[in-house]
Amino acid sequence: MAKISRYIYLIAAWLFLVGIIMQVFLAGMVVVAMQMGWNNHISLGHLLVGPLVVMLVTLYLGRFRVR
């Protein structure tokens, strides 16, 4: 169970990182290029809570060590 939780944590961490990169891209599209509105940026920000919750749960299930 702990090994599976660690893999799920790793996948969620990568999804969160990709989401942050997309947030920066979308903010740049709004501010610099003026190609779209803030709605996509805001919606993606709300969706980024999902990987964080998954990471929190799998952190405890995976029994990560405190460094």
PDB file of N, CA, C and O in Angstrom:
ATOM      1  N   MET A   1       0.815  -1.198   0.000  1.00  0.00           N
ATOM      2  CA  MET A   1       0.000   0.000   0.000  1.00  0.00           C
ATOM      3  C   MET A   1       0.856   1.258   0.000  1.00  0.00           C
ATOM      4  O   MET A   1       0.536   2.229  -0.671  1.00  0.00           O
ATOM      5  N   ALA A   2       1.944   1.226   0.748  1.00  0.00           N
ATOM      6  CA  ALA A   2       2.806   2.402   0.838  1.00  0.00           C
ATOM      7  C   ALA A   2       3.488   2.689  -0.503  1.00  0.00           C
ATOM      8  O   ALA A   2       3.640   3.856  -0.878  1.00  0.00           O
ATOM      9  N   LYS A   3       3.866   1.642  -1.214  1.00  0.00           N
ATOM     10  CA  LYS A   3       4.546   1.841  -2.494  1.00  0.00           C
ATOM     11  C   LYS A   3       3.599   2.430  -3.538  1.00  0.00           C
ATOM     12  O   LYS A   3       3.976   3.327  -4.293  1.00  0.00           O
ATOM     13  N   ILE A   4       2.365   1.959  -3.561  1.00  0.00           N
ATOM     14  CA  ILE A   4       1.373   2.501  -4.493  1.00  0.00           C
ATOM     15  C   ILE A   4       1.084   3.961  -4.162  1.00  0.00           C
ATOM     16  O   ILE A   4       0.963   4.804  -5.054  1.00  0.00           O
ATOM     17  N   SER A   5       0.984   4.268  -2.880  1.00  0.00           N
ATOM     18  CA  SER A   5       0.731   5.647  -2.460  1.00  0.00           C
ATOM     19  C   SER A   5       1.864   6.576  -2.884  1.00  0.00           C
ATOM     20  O   SER A   5       1.622   7.732  -3.243  1.00  0.00           O
ATOM     21  N   ARG A   6       3.078   6.087  -2.847  1.00  0.00           N
ATOM     22  CA  ARG A   6       4.212   6.912  -3.277  1.00  0.00           C
ATOM     23  C   ARG A   6       4.158   7.215  -4.768  1.00  0.00           C
ATOM     24  O   ARG A   6       4.485   8.319  -5.193  1.00  0.00           O
ATOM     25  N   TYR A   7       3.740   6.229  -5.575  1.00  0.00           N
ATOM     26  CA  TYR A   7       3.599   6.474  -7.006  1.00  0.00           C
ATOM     27  C   TYR A   7       2.470   7.466  -7.289  1.00  0.00           C
ATOM     28  O   TYR A   7       2.600   8.337  -8.150  1.00  0.00           O
ATOM     29  N   ILE A   8       1.369   7.317  -6.579  1.00  0.00           N
ATOM     30  CA  ILE A   8       0.254   8.250  -6.753  1.00  0.00           C
ATOM     31  C   ILE A   8       0.676   9.648  -6.339  1.00  0.00           C
ATOM     32  O   ILE A   8       0.324  10.639  -6.985  1.00  0.00           O
ATOM     33  N   TYR A   9       1.445   9.759  -5.259  1.00  0.00           N
ATOM     34  CA  TYR A   9       1.952  11.058  -4.813  1.00  0.00           C
ATOM     35  C   TYR A   9       2.830  11.685  -5.902  1.00  0.00           C
ATOM     36  O   TYR A   9       2.715  12.874  -6.191  1.00  0.00           O
ATOM     37  N   LEU A  10       3.694  10.895  -6.501  1.00  0.00           N
ATOM     38  CA  LEU A  10       4.583  11.392  -7.547  1.00  0.00           C
ATOM     39  C   LEU A  10       3.792  11.881  -8.769  1.00  0.00           C
ATOM     40  O   LEU A  10       4.088  12.943  -9.319  1.00  0.00           O
ATOM     41  N   ILE A  11       2.781  11.143  -9.155  1.00  0.00           N
ATOM     42  CA  ILE A  11       1.942  11.555 -10.284  1.00  0.00           C
ATOM     43  C   ILE A  11       1.209  12.848  -9.965  1.00  0.00           C
ATOM     44  O   ILE A  11       1.148  13.768 -10.790  1.00  0.00           O
ATOM     45  N   ALA A  12       0.655  12.946  -8.760  1.00  0.00           N
ATOM     46  CA  ALA A  12      -0.059  14.166  -8.364  1.00  0.00           C
ATOM     47  C   ALA A  12       0.891  15.361  -8.298  1.00  0.00           C
ATOM     48  O   ALA A  12       0.507  16.482  -8.660  1.00  0.00           O
ATOM     49  N   ALA A  13       2.115  15.134  -7.854  1.00  0.00           N
ATOM     50  CA  ALA A  13       3.093  16.226  -7.793  1.00  0.00           C
ATOM     51  C   ALA A  13       3.428  16.731  -9.194  1.00  0.00           C
ATOM     52  O   ALA A  13       3.547  17.944  -9.415  1.00  0.00           O
ATOM     53  N   TRP A  14       3.570  15.815 -10.143  1.00  0.00           N
ATOM     54  CA  TRP A  14       3.843  16.225 -11.525  1.00  0.00           C
ATOM     55  C   TRP A  14       2.648  16.966 -12.128  1.00  0.00           C
ATOM     56  O   TRP A  14       2.815  17.946 -12.852  1.00  0.00           O
ATOM     57  N   LEU A  15       1.448  16.499 -11.843  1.00  0.00           N
ATOM     58  CA  LEU A  15       0.254  17.191 -12.328  1.00  0.00           C
ATOM     59  C   LEU A  15       0.165  18.599 -11.746  1.00  0.00           C
ATOM     60  O   LEU A  15      -0.214  19.544 -12.443  1.00  0.00           O
ATOM     61  N   PHE A  16       0.522  18.739 -10.483  1.00  0.00           N
ATOM     62  CA  PHE A  16       0.505  20.059  -9.855  1.00  0.00           C
ATOM     63  C   PHE A  16       1.545  20.969 -10.508  1.00  0.00           C
ATOM     64  O   PHE A  16       1.270  22.137 -10.775  1.00  0.00           O
ATOM     65  N   LEU A  17       2.720  20.446 -10.783  1.00  0.00           N
ATOM     66  CA  LEU A  17       3.768  21.238 -11.422  1.00  0.00           C
ATOM     67  C   LEU A  17       3.345  21.690 -12.819  1.00  0.00           C
ATOM     68  O   LEU A  17       3.528  22.854 -13.189  1.00  0.00           O
ATOM     69  N   VAL A  18       2.751  20.782 -13.592  1.00  0.00           N
ATOM     70  CA  VAL A  18       2.259  21.139 -14.923  1.00  0.00           C
ATOM     71  C   VAL A  18       1.157  22.184 -14.817  1.00  0.00           C
ATOM     72  O   VAL A  18       1.082  23.123 -15.618  1.00  0.00           O
ATOM     73  N   GLY A  19       0.310  22.065 -13.797  1.00  0.00           N
ATOM     74  CA  GLY A  19      -0.748  23.043 -13.584  1.00  0.00           C
ATOM     75  C   GLY A  19      -0.208  24.424 -13.273  1.00  0.00           C
ATOM     76  O   GLY A  19      -0.726  25.432 -13.761  1.00  0.00           O
ATOM     77  N   ILE A  20       0.854  24.500 -12.477  1.00  0.00           N
ATOM     78  CA  ILE A  20       1.470  25.784 -12.158  1.00  0.00           C
ATOM     79  C   ILE A  20       2.079  26.408 -13.411  1.00  0.00           C
ATOM     80  O   ILE A  20       1.944  27.620 -13.647  1.00  0.00           O
ATOM     81  N   ILE A  21       2.721  25.592 -14.230  1.00  0.00           N
ATOM     82  CA  ILE A  21       3.289  26.110 -15.485  1.00  0.00           C
ATOM     83  C   ILE A  21       2.178  26.627 -16.395  1.00  0.00           C
ATOM     84  O   ILE A  21       2.311  27.689 -17.015  1.00  0.00           O
ATOM     85  N   MET A  22       1.061  25.914 -16.460  1.00  0.00           N
ATOM     86  CA  MET A  22      -0.069  26.370 -17.268  1.00  0.00           C
ATOM     87  C   MET A  22      -0.666  27.656 -16.701  1.00  0.00           C
ATOM     88  O   MET A  22      -1.122  28.515 -17.459  1.00  0.00           O
ATOM     89  N   GLN A  23      -0.663  27.805 -15.374  1.00  0.00           N
ATOM     90  CA  GLN A  23      -1.164  29.034 -14.758  1.00  0.00           C
ATOM     91  C   GLN A  23      -0.336  30.234 -15.216  1.00  0.00           C
ATOM     92  O   GLN A  23      -0.886  31.289 -15.536  1.00  0.00           O
ATOM     93  N   VAL A  24       0.968  30.073 -15.226  1.00  0.00           N
ATOM     94  CA  VAL A  24       1.847  31.160 -15.670  1.00  0.00           C
ATOM     95  C   VAL A  24       1.603  31.463 -17.140  1.00  0.00           C
ATOM     96  O   VAL A  24       1.532  32.632 -17.545  1.00  0.00           O
ATOM     97  N   PHE A  25       1.428  30.420 -17.949  1.00  0.00           N
ATOM     98  CA  PHE A  25       1.155  30.613 -19.370  1.00  0.00           C
ATOM     99  C   PHE A  25      -0.159  31.361 -19.586  1.00  0.00           C
ATOM    100  O   PHE A  25      -0.230  32.313 -20.374  1.00  0.00           O
ATOM    101  N   LEU A  26      -1.200  30.946 -18.880  1.00  0.00           N
ATOM    102  CA  LEU A  26      -2.497  31.594 -19.040  1.00  0.00           C
ATOM    103  C   LEU A  26      -2.474  33.037 -18.554  1.00  0.00           C
ATOM    104  O   LEU A  26      -3.090  33.915 -19.166  1.00  0.00           O
ATOM    105  N   ALA A  27      -1.763  33.309 -17.463  1.00  0.00           N
ATOM    106  CA  ALA A  27      -1.648  34.686 -16.992  1.00  0.00           C
ATOM    107  C   ALA A  27      -0.898  35.536 -18.013  1.00  0.00           C
ATOM    108  O   ALA A  27      -1.253  36.698 -18.245  1.00  0.00           O
ATOM    109  N   GLY A  28       0.105  34.958 -18.643  1.00  0.00           N
ATOM    110  CA  GLY A  28       0.833  35.679 -19.685  1.00  0.00           C
ATOM    111  C   GLY A  28      -0.033  35.951 -20.897  1.00  0.00           C
ATOM    112  O   GLY A  28       0.057  37.019 -21.510  1.00  0.00           O
ATOM    113  N   MET A  29      -0.888  35.001 -21.243  1.00  0.00           N
ATOM    114  CA  MET A  29      -1.794  35.210 -22.365  1.00  0.00           C
ATOM    115  C   MET A  29      -2.776  36.345 -22.089  1.00  0.00           C
ATOM    116  O   MET A  29      -3.166  37.068 -22.996  1.00  0.00           O
ATOM    117  N   VAL A  30      -3.168  36.502 -20.831  1.00  0.00           N
ATOM    118  CA  VAL A  30      -4.110  37.569 -20.486  1.00  0.00           C
ATOM    119  C   VAL A  30      -3.398  38.912 -20.429  1.00  0.00           C
ATOM    120  O   VAL A  30      -3.843  39.890 -21.030  1.00  0.00           O
ATOM    121  N   VAL A  31      -2.280  38.973 -19.729  1.00  0.00           N
ATOM    122  CA  VAL A  31      -1.622  40.255 -19.467  1.00  0.00           C
ATOM    123  C   VAL A  31      -0.827  40.738 -20.673  1.00  0.00           C
ATOM    124  O   VAL A  31      -0.952  41.899 -21.082  1.00  0.00           O
ATOM    125  N   VAL A  32      -0.024  39.873 -21.261  1.00  0.00           N
ATOM    126  CA  VAL A  32       0.882  40.300 -22.326  1.00  0.00           C
ATOM    127  C   VAL A  32       0.209  40.249 -23.694  1.00  0.00           C
ATOM    128  O   VAL A  32       0.210  41.232 -24.434  1.00  0.00           O
ATOM    129  N   ALA A  33      -0.353  39.101 -24.037  1.00  0.00           N
ATOM    130  CA  ALA A  33      -0.891  38.928 -25.383  1.00  0.00           C
ATOM    131  C   ALA A  33      -2.328  39.408 -25.523  1.00  0.00           C
ATOM    132  O   ALA A  33      -2.804  39.621 -26.631  1.00  0.00           O
ATOM    133  N   MET A  34      -3.034  39.557 -24.413  1.00  0.00           N
ATOM    134  CA  MET A  34      -4.441  39.984 -24.399  1.00  0.00           C
ATOM    135  C   MET A  34      -5.296  39.123 -25.327  1.00  0.00           C
ATOM    136  O   MET A  34      -6.123  39.623 -26.088  1.00  0.00           O
ATOM    137  N   GLN A  35      -5.079  37.801 -25.286  1.00  0.00           N
ATOM    138  CA  GLN A  35      -5.775  36.878 -26.173  1.00  0.00           C
ATOM    139  C   GLN A  35      -7.012  36.244 -25.540  1.00  0.00           C
ATOM    140  O   GLN A  35      -7.854  35.724 -26.244  1.00  0.00           O
ATOM    141  N   MET A  36      -7.094  36.244 -24.228  1.00  0.00           N
ATOM    142  CA  MET A  36      -8.222  35.593 -23.561  1.00  0.00           C
ATOM    143  C   MET A  36      -8.491  36.288 -22.238  1.00  0.00           C
ATOM    144  O   MET A  36      -7.741  37.158 -21.817  1.00  0.00           O
ATOM    145  N   GLY A  37      -9.552  35.878 -21.572  1.00  0.00           N
ATOM    146  CA  GLY A  37      -9.918  36.466 -20.292  1.00  0.00           C
ATOM    147  C   GLY A  37      -9.325  35.695 -19.124  1.00  0.00           C
ATOM    148  O   GLY A  37      -8.616  34.700 -19.293  1.00  0.00           O
ATOM    149  N   TRP A  38      -9.670  36.150 -17.930  1.00  0.00           N
ATOM    150  CA  TRP A  38      -9.140  35.548 -16.712  1.00  0.00           C
ATOM    151  C   TRP A  38      -9.869  34.263 -16.323  1.00  0.00           C
ATOM    152  O   TRP A  38      -9.435  33.566 -15.403  1.00  0.00           O
ATOM    153  N   ASN A  39     -10.962  33.932 -16.990  1.00  0.00           N
ATOM    154  CA  ASN A  39     -11.772  32.782 -16.574  1.00  0.00           C
ATOM    155  C   ASN A  39     -11.007  31.467 -16.630  1.00  0.00           C
ATOM    156  O   ASN A  39     -11.137  30.632 -15.732  1.00  0.00           O
ATOM    157  N   ASN A  40     -10.211  31.250 -17.663  1.00  0.00           N
ATOM    158  CA  ASN A  40      -9.429  30.004 -17.759  1.00  0.00           C
ATOM    159  C   ASN A  40      -8.392  29.923 -16.640  1.00  0.00           C
ATOM    160  O   ASN A  40      -8.183  28.860 -16.049  1.00  0.00           O
ATOM    161  N   HIS A  41      -7.745  31.021 -16.346  1.00  0.00           N
ATOM    162  CA  HIS A  41      -6.733  31.078 -15.293  1.00  0.00           C
ATOM    163  C   HIS A  41      -7.371  30.781 -13.930  1.00  0.00           C
ATOM    164  O   HIS A  41      -6.832  30.006 -13.142  1.00  0.00           O
ATOM    165  N   ILE A  42      -8.521  31.376 -13.684  1.00  0.00           N
ATOM    166  CA  ILE A  42      -9.208  31.183 -12.407  1.00  0.00           C
ATOM    167  C   ILE A  42      -9.704  29.747 -12.280  1.00  0.00           C
ATOM    168  O   ILE A  42      -9.553  29.116 -11.216  1.00  0.00           O
ATOM    169  N   SER A  43     -10.272  29.195 -13.331  1.00  0.00           N
ATOM    170  CA  SER A  43     -10.790  27.824 -13.295  1.00  0.00           C
ATOM    171  C   SER A  43      -9.678  26.810 -13.053  1.00  0.00           C
ATOM    172  O   SER A  43      -9.843  25.870 -12.266  1.00  0.00           O
ATOM    173  N   LEU A  44      -8.556  26.998 -13.711  1.00  0.00           N
ATOM    174  CA  LEU A  44      -7.431  26.091 -13.499  1.00  0.00           C
ATOM    175  C   LEU A  44      -6.908  26.211 -12.068  1.00  0.00           C
ATOM    176  O   LEU A  44      -6.519  25.218 -11.466  1.00  0.00           O
ATOM    177  N   GLY A  45      -6.927  27.408 -11.524  1.00  0.00           N
ATOM    178  CA  GLY A  45      -6.507  27.591 -10.137  1.00  0.00           C
ATOM    179  C   GLY A  45      -7.384  26.815  -9.178  1.00  0.00           C
ATOM    180  O   GLY A  45      -6.897  26.229  -8.199  1.00  0.00           O
ATOM    181  N   HIS A  46      -8.682  26.773  -9.452  1.00  0.00           N
ATOM    182  CA  HIS A  46      -9.588  25.989  -8.613  1.00  0.00           C
ATOM    183  C   HIS A  46      -9.346  24.494  -8.782  1.00  0.00           C
ATOM    184  O   HIS A  46      -9.467  23.726  -7.820  1.00  0.00           O
ATOM    185  N   LEU A  47      -8.994  24.074  -9.975  1.00  0.00           N
ATOM    186  CA  LEU A  47      -8.743  22.655 -10.225  1.00  0.00           C
ATOM    187  C   LEU A  47      -7.438  22.166  -9.595  1.00  0.00           C
ATOM    188  O   LEU A  47      -7.275  20.968  -9.350  1.00  0.00           O
ATOM    189  N   LEU A  48      -6.524  23.072  -9.326  1.00  0.00           N
ATOM    190  CA  LEU A  48      -5.234  22.672  -8.747  1.00  0.00           C
ATOM    191  C   LEU A  48      -5.354  22.224  -7.296  1.00  0.00           C
ATOM    192  O   LEU A  48      -4.397  21.685  -6.734  1.00  0.00           O
ATOM    193  N   VAL A  49      -6.507  22.415  -6.703  1.00  0.00           N
ATOM    194  CA  VAL A  49      -6.720  21.922  -5.342  1.00  0.00           C
ATOM    195  C   VAL A  49      -6.755  20.398  -5.336  1.00  0.00           C
ATOM    196  O   VAL A  49      -6.317  19.768  -4.368  1.00  0.00           O
ATOM    197  N   GLY A  50      -7.236  19.801  -6.424  1.00  0.00           N
ATOM    198  CA  GLY A  50      -7.346  18.341  -6.511  1.00  0.00           C
ATOM    199  C   GLY A  50      -6.030  17.611  -6.291  1.00  0.00           C
ATOM    200  O   GLY A  50      -5.942  16.752  -5.406  1.00  0.00           O
ATOM    201  N   PRO A  51      -4.977  17.935  -7.083  1.00  0.00           N
ATOM    202  CA  PRO A  51      -3.702  17.253  -6.837  1.00  0.00           C
ATOM    203  C   PRO A  51      -3.133  17.511  -5.445  1.00  0.00           C
ATOM    204  O   PRO A  51      -2.500  16.638  -4.864  1.00  0.00           O
ATOM    205  N   LEU A  52      -3.392  18.690  -4.896  1.00  0.00           N
ATOM    206  CA  LEU A  52      -2.888  18.973  -3.550  1.00  0.00           C
ATOM    207  C   LEU A  52      -3.563  18.095  -2.498  1.00  0.00           C
ATOM    208  O   LEU A  52      -2.902  17.608  -1.573  1.00  0.00           O
ATOM    209  N   VAL A  53      -4.865  17.871  -2.633  1.00  0.00           N
ATOM    210  CA  VAL A  53      -5.573  17.003  -1.694  1.00  0.00           C
ATOM    211  C   VAL A  53      -5.089  15.558  -1.843  1.00  0.00           C
ATOM    212  O   VAL A  53      -4.865  14.865  -0.843  1.00  0.00           O
ATOM    213  N   VAL A  54      -4.897  15.124  -3.077  1.00  0.00           N
ATOM    214  CA  VAL A  54      -4.377  13.771  -3.315  1.00  0.00           C
ATOM    215  C   VAL A  54      -2.991  13.630  -2.706  1.00  0.00           C
ATOM    216  O   VAL A  54      -2.671  12.621  -2.073  1.00  0.00           O
ATOM    217  N   MET A  55      -2.164  14.656  -2.859  1.00  0.00           N
ATOM    218  CA  MET A  55      -0.812  14.610  -2.283  1.00  0.00           C
ATOM    219  C   MET A  55      -0.864  14.554  -0.765  1.00  0.00           C
ATOM    220  O   MET A  55      -0.074  13.837  -0.138  1.00  0.00           O
ATOM    221  N   LEU A  56      -1.792  15.272  -0.156  1.00  0.00           N
ATOM    222  CA  LEU A  56      -1.908  15.272   1.299  1.00  0.00           C
ATOM    223  C   LEU A  56      -2.316  13.900   1.822  1.00  0.00           C
ATOM    224  O   LEU A  56      -1.745  13.397   2.794  1.00  0.00           O
ATOM    225  N   VAL A  57      -3.277  13.272   1.163  1.00  0.00           N
ATOM    226  CA  VAL A  57      -3.743  11.957   1.598  1.00  0.00           C
ATOM    227  C   VAL A  57      -2.663  10.903   1.396  1.00  0.00           C
ATOM    228  O   VAL A  57      -2.382  10.093   2.294  1.00  0.00           O
ATOM    229  N   THR A  58      -2.035  10.906   0.221  1.00  0.00           N
ATOM    230  CA  THR A  58      -1.021   9.885  -0.046  1.00  0.00           C
ATOM    231  C   THR A  58       0.263  10.128   0.741  1.00  0.00           C
ATOM    232  O   THR A  58       1.047   9.197   0.920  1.00  0.00           O
ATOM    233  N   LEU A  59       0.456  11.338   1.226  1.00  0.00           N
ATOM    234  CA  LEU A  59       1.604  11.616   2.087  1.00  0.00           C
ATOM    235  C   LEU A  59       1.529  10.778   3.357  1.00  0.00           C
ATOM    236  O   LEU A  59       2.519  10.203   3.805  1.00  0.00           O
ATOM    237  N   TYR A  60       0.343  10.700   3.926  1.00  0.00           N
ATOM    238  CA  TYR A  60       0.168   9.908   5.147  1.00  0.00           C
ATOM    239  C   TYR A  60       0.083   8.414   4.855  1.00  0.00           C
ATOM    240  O   TYR A  60       0.605   7.610   5.615  1.00  0.00           O
ATOM    241  N   LEU A  61      -0.555   8.042   3.758  1.00  0.00           N
ATOM    242  CA  LEU A  61      -0.662   6.628   3.426  1.00  0.00           C
ATOM    243  C   LEU A  61       0.676   6.040   2.979  1.00  0.00           C
ATOM    244  O   LEU A  61       0.934   4.859   3.196  1.00  0.00           O
ATOM    245  N   GLY A  62       1.509   6.857   2.347  1.00  0.00           N
ATOM    246  CA  GLY A  62       2.801   6.380   1.868  1.00  0.00           C
ATOM    247  C   GLY A  62       3.865   6.340   2.932  1.00  0.00           C
ATOM    248  O   GLY A  62       4.961   5.829   2.713  1.00  0.00           O
ATOM    249  N   ARG A  63       3.557   6.858   4.108  1.00  0.00           N
ATOM    250  CA  ARG A  63       4.487   6.865   5.255  1.00  0.00           C
ATOM    251  C   ARG A  63       5.835   7.472   4.881  1.00  0.00           C
ATOM    252  O   ARG A  63       6.897   6.864   5.072  1.00  0.00           O
ATOM    253  N   PHE A  64       5.775   8.682   4.332  1.00  0.00           N
ATOM    254  CA  PHE A  64       7.000   9.396   3.972  1.00  0.00           C
ATOM    255  C   PHE A  64       7.768   9.762   5.237  1.00  0.00           C
ATOM    256  O   PHE A  64       7.181  10.102   6.251  1.00  0.00           O
ATOM    257  N   ARG A  65       9.079   9.735   5.130  1.00  0.00           N
ATOM    258  CA  ARG A  65       9.918  10.099   6.263  1.00  0.00           C
ATOM    259  C   ARG A  65      10.094  11.611   6.304  1.00  0.00           C
ATOM    260  O   ARG A  65      10.131  12.277   5.285  1.00  0.00           O
ATOM    261  N   VAL A  66      10.212  12.135   7.511  1.00  0.00           N
ATOM    262  CA  VAL A  66      10.458  13.570   7.690  1.00  0.00           C
ATOM    263  C   VAL A  66      11.961  13.777   7.604  1.00  0.00           C
ATOM    264  O   VAL A  66      12.748  13.140   8.303  1.00  0.00           O
ATOM    265  N   ARG A  67      12.365  14.698   6.732  1.00  0.00           N
ATOM    266  CA  ARG A  67      13.808  14.948   6.582  1.00  0.00           C
ATOM    267  C   ARG A  67      14.149  16.264   7.208  1.00  0.00           C
ATOM    268  O   ARG A  67      13.463  17.186   7.241  1.00  0.00           O
TER     269      ARG A  67
END
